[in-house]
PDB file of N, CA and C in Angstrom:
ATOM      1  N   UNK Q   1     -66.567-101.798  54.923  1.00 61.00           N
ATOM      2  CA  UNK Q   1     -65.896-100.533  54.736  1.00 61.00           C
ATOM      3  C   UNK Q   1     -66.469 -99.519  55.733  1.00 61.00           C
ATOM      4  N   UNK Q   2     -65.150 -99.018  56.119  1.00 66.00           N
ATOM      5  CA  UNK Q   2     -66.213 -97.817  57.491  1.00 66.00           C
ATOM      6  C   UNK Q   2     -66.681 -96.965  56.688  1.00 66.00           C
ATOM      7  N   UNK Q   3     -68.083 -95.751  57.697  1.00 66.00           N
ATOM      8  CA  UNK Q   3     -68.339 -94.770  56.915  1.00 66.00           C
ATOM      9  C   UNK Q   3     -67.288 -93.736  57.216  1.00 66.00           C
ATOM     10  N   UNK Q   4     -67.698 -92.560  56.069  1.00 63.00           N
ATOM     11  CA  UNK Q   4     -66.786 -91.454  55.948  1.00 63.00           C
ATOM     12  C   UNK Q   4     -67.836 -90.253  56.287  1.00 63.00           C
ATOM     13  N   UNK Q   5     -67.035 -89.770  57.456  1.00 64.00           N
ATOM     14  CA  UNK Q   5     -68.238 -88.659  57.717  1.00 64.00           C
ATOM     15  C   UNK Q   5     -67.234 -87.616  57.492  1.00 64.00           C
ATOM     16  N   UNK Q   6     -66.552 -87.291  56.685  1.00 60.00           N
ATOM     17  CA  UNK Q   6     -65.451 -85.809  55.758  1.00 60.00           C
ATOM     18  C   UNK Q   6     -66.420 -85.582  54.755  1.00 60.00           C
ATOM     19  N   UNK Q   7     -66.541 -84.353  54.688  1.00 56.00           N
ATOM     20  CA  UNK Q   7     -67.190 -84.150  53.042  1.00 56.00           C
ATOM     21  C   UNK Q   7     -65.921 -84.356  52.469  1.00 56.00           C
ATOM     22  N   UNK Q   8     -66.372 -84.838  50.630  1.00 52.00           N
ATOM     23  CA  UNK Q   8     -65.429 -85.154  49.518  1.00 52.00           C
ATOM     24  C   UNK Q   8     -65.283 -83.913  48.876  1.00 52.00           C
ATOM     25  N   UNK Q   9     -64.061 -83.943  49.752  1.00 54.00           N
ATOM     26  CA  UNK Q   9     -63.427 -82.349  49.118  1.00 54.00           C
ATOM     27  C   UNK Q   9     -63.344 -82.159  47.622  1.00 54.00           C
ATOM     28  N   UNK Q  10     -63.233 -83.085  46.729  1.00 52.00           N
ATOM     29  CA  UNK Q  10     -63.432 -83.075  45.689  1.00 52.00           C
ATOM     30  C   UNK Q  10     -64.570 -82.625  44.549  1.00 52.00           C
ATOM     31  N   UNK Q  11     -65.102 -82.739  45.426  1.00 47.00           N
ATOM     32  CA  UNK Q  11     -66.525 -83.125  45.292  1.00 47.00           C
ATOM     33  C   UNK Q  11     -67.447 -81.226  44.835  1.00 47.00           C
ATOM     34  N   UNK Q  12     -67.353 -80.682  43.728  1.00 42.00           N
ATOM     35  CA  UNK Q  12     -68.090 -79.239  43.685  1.00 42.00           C
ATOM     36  C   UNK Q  12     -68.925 -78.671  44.520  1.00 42.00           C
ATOM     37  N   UNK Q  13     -68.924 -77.517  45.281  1.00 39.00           N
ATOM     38  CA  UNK Q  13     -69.937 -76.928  46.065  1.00 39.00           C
ATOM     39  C   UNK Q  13     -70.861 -76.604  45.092  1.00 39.00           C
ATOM     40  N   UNK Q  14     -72.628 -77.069  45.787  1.00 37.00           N
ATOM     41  CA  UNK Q  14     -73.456 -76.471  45.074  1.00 37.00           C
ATOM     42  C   UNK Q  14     -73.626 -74.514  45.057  1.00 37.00           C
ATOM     43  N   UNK Q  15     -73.874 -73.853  43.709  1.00 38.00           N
ATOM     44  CA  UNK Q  15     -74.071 -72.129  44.120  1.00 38.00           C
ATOM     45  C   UNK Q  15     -75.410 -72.054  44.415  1.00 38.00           C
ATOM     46  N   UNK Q  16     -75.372 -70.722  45.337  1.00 41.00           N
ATOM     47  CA  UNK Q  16     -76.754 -70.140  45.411  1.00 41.00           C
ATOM     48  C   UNK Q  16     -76.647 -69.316  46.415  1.00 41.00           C
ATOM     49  N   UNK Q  17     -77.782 -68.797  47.113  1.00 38.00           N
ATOM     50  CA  UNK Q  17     -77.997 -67.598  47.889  1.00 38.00           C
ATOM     51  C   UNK Q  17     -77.445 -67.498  49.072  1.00 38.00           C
ATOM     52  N   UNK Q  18     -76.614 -68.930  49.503  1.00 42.00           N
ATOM     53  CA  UNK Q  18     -76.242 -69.424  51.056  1.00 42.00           C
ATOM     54  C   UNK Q  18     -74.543 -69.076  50.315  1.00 42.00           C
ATOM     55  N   UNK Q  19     -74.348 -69.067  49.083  1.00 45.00           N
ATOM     56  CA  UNK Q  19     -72.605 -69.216  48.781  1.00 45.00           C
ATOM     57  C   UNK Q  19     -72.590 -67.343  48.204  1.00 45.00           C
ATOM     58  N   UNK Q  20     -73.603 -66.758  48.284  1.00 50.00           N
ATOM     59  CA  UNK Q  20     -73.350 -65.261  47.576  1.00 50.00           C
ATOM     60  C   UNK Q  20     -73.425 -65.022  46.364  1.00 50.00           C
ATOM     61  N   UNK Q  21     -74.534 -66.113  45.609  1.00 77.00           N
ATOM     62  CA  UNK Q  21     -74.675 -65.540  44.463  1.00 77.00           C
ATOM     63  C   UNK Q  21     -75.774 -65.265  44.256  1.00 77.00           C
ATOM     64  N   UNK Q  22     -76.203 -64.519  43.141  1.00 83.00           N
ATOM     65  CA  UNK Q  22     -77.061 -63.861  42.998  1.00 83.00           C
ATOM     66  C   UNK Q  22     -78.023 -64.471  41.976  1.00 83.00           C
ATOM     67  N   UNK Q  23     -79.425 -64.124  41.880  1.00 90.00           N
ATOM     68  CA  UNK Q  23     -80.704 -64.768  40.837  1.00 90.00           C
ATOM     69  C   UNK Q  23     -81.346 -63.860  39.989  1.00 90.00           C
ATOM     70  N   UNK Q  24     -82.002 -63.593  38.962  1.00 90.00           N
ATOM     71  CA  UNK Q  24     -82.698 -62.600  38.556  1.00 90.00           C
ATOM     72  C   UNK Q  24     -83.273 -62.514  38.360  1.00 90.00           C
ATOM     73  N   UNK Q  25     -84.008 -61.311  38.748  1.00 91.00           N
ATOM     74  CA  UNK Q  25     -85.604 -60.571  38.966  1.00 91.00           C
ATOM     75  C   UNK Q  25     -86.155 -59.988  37.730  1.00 91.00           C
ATOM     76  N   UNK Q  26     -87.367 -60.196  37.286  1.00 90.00           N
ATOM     77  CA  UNK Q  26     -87.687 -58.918  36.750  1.00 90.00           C
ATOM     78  C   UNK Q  26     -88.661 -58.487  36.843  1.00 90.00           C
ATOM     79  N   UNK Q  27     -89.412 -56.994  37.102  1.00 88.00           N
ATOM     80  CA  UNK Q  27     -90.292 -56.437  37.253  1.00 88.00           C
ATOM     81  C   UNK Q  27     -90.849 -55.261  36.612  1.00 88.00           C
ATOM     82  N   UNK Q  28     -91.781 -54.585  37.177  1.00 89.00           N
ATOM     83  CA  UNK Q  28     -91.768 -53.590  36.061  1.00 89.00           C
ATOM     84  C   UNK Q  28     -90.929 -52.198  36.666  1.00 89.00           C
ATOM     85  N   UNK Q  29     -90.000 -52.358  37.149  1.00 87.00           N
ATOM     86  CA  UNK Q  29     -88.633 -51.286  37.309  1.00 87.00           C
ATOM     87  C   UNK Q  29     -87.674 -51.992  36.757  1.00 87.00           C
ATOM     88  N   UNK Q  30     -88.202 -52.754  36.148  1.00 89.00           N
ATOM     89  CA  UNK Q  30     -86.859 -53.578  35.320  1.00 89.00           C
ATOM     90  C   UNK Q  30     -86.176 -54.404  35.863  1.00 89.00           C
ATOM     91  N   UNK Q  31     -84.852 -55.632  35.339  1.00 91.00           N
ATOM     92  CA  UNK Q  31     -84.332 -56.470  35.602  1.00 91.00           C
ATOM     93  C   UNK Q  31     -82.976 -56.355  36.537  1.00 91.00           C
ATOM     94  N   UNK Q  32     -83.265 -57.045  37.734  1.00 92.00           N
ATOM     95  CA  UNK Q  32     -82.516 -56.944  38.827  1.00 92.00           C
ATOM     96  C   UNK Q  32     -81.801 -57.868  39.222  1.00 92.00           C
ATOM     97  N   UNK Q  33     -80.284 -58.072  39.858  1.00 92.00           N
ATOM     98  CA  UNK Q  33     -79.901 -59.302  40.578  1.00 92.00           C
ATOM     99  C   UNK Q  33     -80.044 -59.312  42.127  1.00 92.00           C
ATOM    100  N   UNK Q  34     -80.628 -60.018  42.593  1.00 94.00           N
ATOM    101  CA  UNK Q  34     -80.720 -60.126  44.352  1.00 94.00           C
ATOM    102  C   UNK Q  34     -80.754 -60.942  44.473  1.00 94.00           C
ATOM    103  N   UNK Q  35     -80.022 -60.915  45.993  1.00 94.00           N
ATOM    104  CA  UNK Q  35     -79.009 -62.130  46.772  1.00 94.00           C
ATOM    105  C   UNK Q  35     -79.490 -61.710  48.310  1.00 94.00           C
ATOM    106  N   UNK Q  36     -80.305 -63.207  48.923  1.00 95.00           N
ATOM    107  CA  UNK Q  36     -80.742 -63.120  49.950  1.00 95.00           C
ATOM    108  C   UNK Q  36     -79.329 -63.605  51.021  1.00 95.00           C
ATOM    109  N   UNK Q  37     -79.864 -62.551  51.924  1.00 96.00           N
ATOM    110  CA  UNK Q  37     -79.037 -62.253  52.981  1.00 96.00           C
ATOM    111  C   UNK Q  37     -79.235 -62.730  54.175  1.00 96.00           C
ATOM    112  N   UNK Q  38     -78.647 -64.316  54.793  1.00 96.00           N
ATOM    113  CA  UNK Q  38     -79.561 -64.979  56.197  1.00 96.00           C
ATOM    114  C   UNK Q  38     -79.273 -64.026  57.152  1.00 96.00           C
ATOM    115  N   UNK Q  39     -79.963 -64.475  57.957  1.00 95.00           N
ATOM    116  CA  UNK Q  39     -79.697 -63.310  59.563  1.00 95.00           C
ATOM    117  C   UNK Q  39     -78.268 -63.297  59.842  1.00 95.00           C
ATOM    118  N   UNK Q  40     -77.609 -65.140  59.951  1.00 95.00           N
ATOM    119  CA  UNK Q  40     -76.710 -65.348  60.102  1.00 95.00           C
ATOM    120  C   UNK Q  40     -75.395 -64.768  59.811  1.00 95.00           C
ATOM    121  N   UNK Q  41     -75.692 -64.410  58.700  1.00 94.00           N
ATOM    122  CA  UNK Q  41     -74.384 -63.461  57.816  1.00 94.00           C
ATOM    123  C   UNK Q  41     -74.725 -62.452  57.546  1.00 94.00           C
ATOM    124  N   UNK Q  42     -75.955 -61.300  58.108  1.00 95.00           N
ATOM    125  CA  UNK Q  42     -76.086 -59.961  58.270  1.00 95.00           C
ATOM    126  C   UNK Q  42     -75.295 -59.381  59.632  1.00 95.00           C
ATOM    127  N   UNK Q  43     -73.889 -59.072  59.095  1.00 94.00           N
ATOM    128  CA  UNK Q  43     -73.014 -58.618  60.341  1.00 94.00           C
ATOM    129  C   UNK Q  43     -72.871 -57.037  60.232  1.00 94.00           C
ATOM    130  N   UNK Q  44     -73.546 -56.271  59.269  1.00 95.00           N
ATOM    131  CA  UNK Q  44     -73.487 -55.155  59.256  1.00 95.00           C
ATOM    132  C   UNK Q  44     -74.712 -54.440  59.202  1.00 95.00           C
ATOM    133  N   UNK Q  45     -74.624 -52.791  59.751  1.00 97.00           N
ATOM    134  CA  UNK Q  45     -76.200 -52.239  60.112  1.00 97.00           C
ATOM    135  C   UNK Q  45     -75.980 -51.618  58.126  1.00 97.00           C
ATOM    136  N   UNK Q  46     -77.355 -51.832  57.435  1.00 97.00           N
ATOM    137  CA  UNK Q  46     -77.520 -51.385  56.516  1.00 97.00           C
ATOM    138  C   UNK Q  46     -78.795 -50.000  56.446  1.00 97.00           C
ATOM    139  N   UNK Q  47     -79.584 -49.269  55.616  1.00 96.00           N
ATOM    140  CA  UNK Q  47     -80.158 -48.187  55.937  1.00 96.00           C
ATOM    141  C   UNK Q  47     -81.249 -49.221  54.696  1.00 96.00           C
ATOM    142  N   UNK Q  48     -82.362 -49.098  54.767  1.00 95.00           N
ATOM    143  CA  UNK Q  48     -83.408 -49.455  53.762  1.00 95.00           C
ATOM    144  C   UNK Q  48     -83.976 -48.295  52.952  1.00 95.00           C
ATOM    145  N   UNK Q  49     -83.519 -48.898  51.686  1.00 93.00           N
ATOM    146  CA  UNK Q  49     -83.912 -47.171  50.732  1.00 93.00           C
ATOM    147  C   UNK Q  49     -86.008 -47.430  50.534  1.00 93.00           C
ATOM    148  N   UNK Q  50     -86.090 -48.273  50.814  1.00 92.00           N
ATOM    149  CA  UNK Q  50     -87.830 -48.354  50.718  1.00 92.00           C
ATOM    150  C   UNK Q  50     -88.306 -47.751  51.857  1.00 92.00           C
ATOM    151  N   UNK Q  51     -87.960 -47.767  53.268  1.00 93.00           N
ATOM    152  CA  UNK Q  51     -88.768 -47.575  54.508  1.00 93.00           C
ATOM    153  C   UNK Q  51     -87.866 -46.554  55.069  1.00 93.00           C
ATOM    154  N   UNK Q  52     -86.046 -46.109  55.054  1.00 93.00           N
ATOM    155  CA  UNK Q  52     -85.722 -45.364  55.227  1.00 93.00           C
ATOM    156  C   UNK Q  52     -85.184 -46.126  56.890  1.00 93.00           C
ATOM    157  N   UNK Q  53     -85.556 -47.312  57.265  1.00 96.00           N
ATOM    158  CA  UNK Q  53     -85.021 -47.740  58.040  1.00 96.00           C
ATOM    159  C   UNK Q  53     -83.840 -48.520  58.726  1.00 96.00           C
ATOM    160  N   UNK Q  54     -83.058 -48.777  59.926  1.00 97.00           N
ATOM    161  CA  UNK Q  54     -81.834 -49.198  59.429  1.00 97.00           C
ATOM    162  C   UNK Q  54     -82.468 -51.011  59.757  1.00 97.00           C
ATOM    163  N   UNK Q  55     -81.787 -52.119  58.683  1.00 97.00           N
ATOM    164  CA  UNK Q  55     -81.317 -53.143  58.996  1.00 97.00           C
ATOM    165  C   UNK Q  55     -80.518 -53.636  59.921  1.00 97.00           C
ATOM    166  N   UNK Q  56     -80.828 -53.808  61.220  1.00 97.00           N
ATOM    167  CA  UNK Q  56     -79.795 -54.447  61.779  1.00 97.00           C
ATOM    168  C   UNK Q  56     -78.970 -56.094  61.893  1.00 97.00           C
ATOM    169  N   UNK Q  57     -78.038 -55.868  62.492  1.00 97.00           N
ATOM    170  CA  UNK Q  57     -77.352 -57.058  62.221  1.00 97.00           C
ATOM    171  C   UNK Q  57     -78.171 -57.819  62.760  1.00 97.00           C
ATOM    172  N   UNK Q  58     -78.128 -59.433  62.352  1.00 96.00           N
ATOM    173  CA  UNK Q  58     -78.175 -60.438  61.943  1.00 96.00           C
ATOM    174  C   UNK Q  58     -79.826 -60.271  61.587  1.00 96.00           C
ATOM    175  N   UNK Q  59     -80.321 -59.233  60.569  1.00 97.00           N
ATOM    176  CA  UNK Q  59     -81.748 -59.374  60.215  1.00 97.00           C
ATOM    177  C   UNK Q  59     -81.758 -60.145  58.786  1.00 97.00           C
ATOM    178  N   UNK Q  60     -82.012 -61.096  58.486  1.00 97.00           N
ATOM    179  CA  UNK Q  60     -82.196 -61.596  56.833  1.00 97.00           C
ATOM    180  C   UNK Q  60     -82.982 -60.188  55.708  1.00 97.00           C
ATOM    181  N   UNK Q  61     -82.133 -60.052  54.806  1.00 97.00           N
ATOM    182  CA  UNK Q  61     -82.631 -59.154  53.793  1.00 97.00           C
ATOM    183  C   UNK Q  61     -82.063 -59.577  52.764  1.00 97.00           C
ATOM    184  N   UNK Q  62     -82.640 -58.644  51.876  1.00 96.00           N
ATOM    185  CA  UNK Q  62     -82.001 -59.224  50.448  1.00 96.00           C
ATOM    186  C   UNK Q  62     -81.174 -57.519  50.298  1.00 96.00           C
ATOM    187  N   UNK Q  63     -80.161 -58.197  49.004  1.00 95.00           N
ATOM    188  CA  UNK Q  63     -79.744 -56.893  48.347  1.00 95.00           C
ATOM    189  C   UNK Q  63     -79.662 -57.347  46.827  1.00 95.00           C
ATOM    190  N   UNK Q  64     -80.150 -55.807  46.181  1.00 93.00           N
ATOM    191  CA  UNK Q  64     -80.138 -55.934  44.852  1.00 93.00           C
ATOM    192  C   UNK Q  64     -79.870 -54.579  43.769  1.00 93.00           C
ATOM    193  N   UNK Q  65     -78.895 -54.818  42.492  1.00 92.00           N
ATOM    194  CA  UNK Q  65     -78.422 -53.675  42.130  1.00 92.00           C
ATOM    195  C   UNK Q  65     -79.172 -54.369  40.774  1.00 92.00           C
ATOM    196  N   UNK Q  66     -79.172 -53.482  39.952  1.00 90.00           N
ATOM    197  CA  UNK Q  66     -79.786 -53.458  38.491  1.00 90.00           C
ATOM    198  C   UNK Q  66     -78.983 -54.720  37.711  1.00 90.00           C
ATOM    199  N   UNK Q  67     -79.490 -55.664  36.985  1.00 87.00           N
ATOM    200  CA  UNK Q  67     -79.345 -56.344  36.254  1.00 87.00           C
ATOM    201  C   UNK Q  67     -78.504 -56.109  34.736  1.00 87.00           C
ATOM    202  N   UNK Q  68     -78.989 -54.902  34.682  1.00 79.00           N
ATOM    203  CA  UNK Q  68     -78.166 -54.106  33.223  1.00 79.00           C
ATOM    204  C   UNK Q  68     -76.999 -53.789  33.137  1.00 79.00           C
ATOM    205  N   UNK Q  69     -75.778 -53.568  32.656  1.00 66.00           N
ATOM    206  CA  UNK Q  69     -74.384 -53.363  31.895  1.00 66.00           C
ATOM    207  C   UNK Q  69     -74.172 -51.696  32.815  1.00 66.00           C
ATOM    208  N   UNK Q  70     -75.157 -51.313  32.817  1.00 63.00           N
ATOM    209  CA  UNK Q  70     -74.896 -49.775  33.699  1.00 63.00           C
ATOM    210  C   UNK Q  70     -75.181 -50.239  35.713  1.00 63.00           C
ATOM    211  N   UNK Q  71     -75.232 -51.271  35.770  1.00 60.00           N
ATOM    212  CA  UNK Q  71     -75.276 -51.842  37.461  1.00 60.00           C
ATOM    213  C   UNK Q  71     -74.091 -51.651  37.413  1.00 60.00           C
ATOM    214  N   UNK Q  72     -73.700 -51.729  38.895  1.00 68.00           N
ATOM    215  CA  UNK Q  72     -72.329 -52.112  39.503  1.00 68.00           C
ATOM    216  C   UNK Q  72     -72.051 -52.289  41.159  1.00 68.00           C
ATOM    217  N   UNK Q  73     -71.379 -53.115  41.351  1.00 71.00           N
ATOM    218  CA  UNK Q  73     -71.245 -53.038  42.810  1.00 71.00           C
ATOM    219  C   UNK Q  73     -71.439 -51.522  43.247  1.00 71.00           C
ATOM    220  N   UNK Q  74     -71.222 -50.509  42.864  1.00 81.00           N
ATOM    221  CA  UNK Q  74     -71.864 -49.554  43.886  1.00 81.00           C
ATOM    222  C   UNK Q  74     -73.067 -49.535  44.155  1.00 81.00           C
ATOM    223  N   UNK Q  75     -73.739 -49.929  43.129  1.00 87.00           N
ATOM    224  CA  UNK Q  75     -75.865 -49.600  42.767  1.00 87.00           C
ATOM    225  C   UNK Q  75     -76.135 -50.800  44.046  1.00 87.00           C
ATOM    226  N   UNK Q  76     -75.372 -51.073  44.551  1.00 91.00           N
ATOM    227  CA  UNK Q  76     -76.228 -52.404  45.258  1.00 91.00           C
ATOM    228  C   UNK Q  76     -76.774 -51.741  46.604  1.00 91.00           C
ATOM    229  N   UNK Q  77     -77.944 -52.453  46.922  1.00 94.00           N
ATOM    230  CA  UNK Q  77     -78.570 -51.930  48.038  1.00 94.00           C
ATOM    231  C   UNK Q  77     -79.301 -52.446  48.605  1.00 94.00           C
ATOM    232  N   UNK Q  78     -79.063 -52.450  50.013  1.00 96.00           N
ATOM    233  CA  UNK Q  78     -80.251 -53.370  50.829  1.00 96.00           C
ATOM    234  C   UNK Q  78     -81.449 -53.229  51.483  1.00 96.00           C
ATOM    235  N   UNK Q  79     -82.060 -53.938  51.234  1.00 96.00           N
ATOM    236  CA  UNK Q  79     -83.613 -53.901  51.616  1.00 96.00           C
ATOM    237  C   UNK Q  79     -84.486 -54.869  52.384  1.00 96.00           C
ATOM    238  N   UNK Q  80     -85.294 -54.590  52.957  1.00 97.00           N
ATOM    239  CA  UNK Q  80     -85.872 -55.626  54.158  1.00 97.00           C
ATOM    240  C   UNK Q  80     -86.644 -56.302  53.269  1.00 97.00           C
ATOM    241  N   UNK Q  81     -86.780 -57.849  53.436  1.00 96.00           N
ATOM    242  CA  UNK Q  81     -87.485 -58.450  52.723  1.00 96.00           C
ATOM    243  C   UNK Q  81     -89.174 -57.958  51.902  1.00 96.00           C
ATOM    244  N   UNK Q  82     -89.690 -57.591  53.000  1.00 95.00           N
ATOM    245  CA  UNK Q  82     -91.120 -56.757  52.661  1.00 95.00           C
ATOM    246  C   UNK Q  82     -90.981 -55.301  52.028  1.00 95.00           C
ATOM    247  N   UNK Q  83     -90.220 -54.440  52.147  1.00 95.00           N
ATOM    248  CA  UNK Q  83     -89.752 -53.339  51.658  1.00 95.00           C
ATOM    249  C   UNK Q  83     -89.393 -53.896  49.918  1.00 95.00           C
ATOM    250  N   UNK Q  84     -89.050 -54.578  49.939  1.00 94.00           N
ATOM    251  CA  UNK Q  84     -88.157 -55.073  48.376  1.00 94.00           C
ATOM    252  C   UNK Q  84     -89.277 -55.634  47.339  1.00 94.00           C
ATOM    253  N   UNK Q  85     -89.982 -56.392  48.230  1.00 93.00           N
ATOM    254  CA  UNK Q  85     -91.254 -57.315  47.495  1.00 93.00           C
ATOM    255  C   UNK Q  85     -92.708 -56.145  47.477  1.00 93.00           C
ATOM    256  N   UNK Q  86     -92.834 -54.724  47.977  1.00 93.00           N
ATOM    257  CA  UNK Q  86     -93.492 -53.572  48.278  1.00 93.00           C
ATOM    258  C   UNK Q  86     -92.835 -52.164  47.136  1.00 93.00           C
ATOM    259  N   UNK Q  87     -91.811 -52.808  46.390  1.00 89.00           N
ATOM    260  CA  UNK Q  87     -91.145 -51.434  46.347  1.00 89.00           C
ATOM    261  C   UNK Q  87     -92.168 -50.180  44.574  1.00 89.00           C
ATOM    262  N   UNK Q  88     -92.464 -51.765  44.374  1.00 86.00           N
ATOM    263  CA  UNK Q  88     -93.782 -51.078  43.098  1.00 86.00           C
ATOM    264  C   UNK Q  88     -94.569 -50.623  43.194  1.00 86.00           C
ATOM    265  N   UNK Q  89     -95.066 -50.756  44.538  1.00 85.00           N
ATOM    266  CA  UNK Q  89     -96.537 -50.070  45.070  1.00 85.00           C
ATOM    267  C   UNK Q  89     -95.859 -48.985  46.077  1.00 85.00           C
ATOM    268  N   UNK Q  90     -94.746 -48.493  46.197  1.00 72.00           N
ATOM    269  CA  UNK Q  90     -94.513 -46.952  46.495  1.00 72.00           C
ATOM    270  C   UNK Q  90     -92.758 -46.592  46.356  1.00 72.00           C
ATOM    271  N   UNK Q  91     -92.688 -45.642  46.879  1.00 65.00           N
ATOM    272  CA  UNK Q  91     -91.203 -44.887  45.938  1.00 65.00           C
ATOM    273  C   UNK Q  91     -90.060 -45.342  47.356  1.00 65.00           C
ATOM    274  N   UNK Q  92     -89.207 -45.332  47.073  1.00 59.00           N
ATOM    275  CA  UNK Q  92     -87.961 -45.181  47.700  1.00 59.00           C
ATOM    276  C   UNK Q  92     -87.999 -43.973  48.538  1.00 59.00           C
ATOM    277  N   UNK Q  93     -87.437 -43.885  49.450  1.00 62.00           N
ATOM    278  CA  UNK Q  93     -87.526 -43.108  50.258  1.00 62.00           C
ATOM    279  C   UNK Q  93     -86.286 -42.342  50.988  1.00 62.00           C
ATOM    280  N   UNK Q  94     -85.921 -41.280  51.715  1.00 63.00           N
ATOM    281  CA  UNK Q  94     -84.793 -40.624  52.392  1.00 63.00           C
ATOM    282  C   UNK Q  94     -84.746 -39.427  53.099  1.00 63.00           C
ATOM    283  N   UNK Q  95     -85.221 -39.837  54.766  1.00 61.00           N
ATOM    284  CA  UNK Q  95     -85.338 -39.149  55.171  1.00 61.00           C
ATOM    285  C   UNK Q  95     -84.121 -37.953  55.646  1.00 61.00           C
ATOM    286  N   UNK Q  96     -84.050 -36.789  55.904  1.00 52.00           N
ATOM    287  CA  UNK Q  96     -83.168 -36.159  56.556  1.00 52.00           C
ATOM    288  C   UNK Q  96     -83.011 -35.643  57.550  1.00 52.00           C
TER     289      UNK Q  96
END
């Protein structure tokens, strides 16, 4: 029998952070969903509310909005990997 080099379309995609979904965090600012962002598919400049800096395209970051019933796609926000995993040991930031 020859081989088949088609994926089996049939066949379920595995989910996770490469398909856009999201995992959850919790810390002591409370319970969060974030969804890492490869370089690859960072096609837009984002602003970092931890460092106040912009993300540029294709930088890997994560984004994450509150975990709770009061989140919503607006609360979501992106952050540089170290900024996000830093954000307990100082405040959010906005410069003008």
């Amino acid at each position: 029998m020859p081989r088949r080099n088609r994926p089996d379309r049939g066949r379920p995609v595995p989910l996770g952070a490469a398909t856009g979904w999201a995992r959850s965090e919790s810390g002591p600012d409370g319970d969060w969903l974030v969804r890492t962002v490869p370089g690859n598919q960072a096609s837009k400049v984002y602003r970092c509310p931890g460092c106040d800096h912009e993300i540029h395209v294709g930088v890997a970051h994560v984004v994450a909005w509150p975990a709770d019933e009061t989140g919503s796609v607006a609360d979501r926000r992106h952050w540089h990997q170290a900024c996000w995993h830093a954000r307990t040991r100082r405040r959010p930031t906005r410069r003008h």
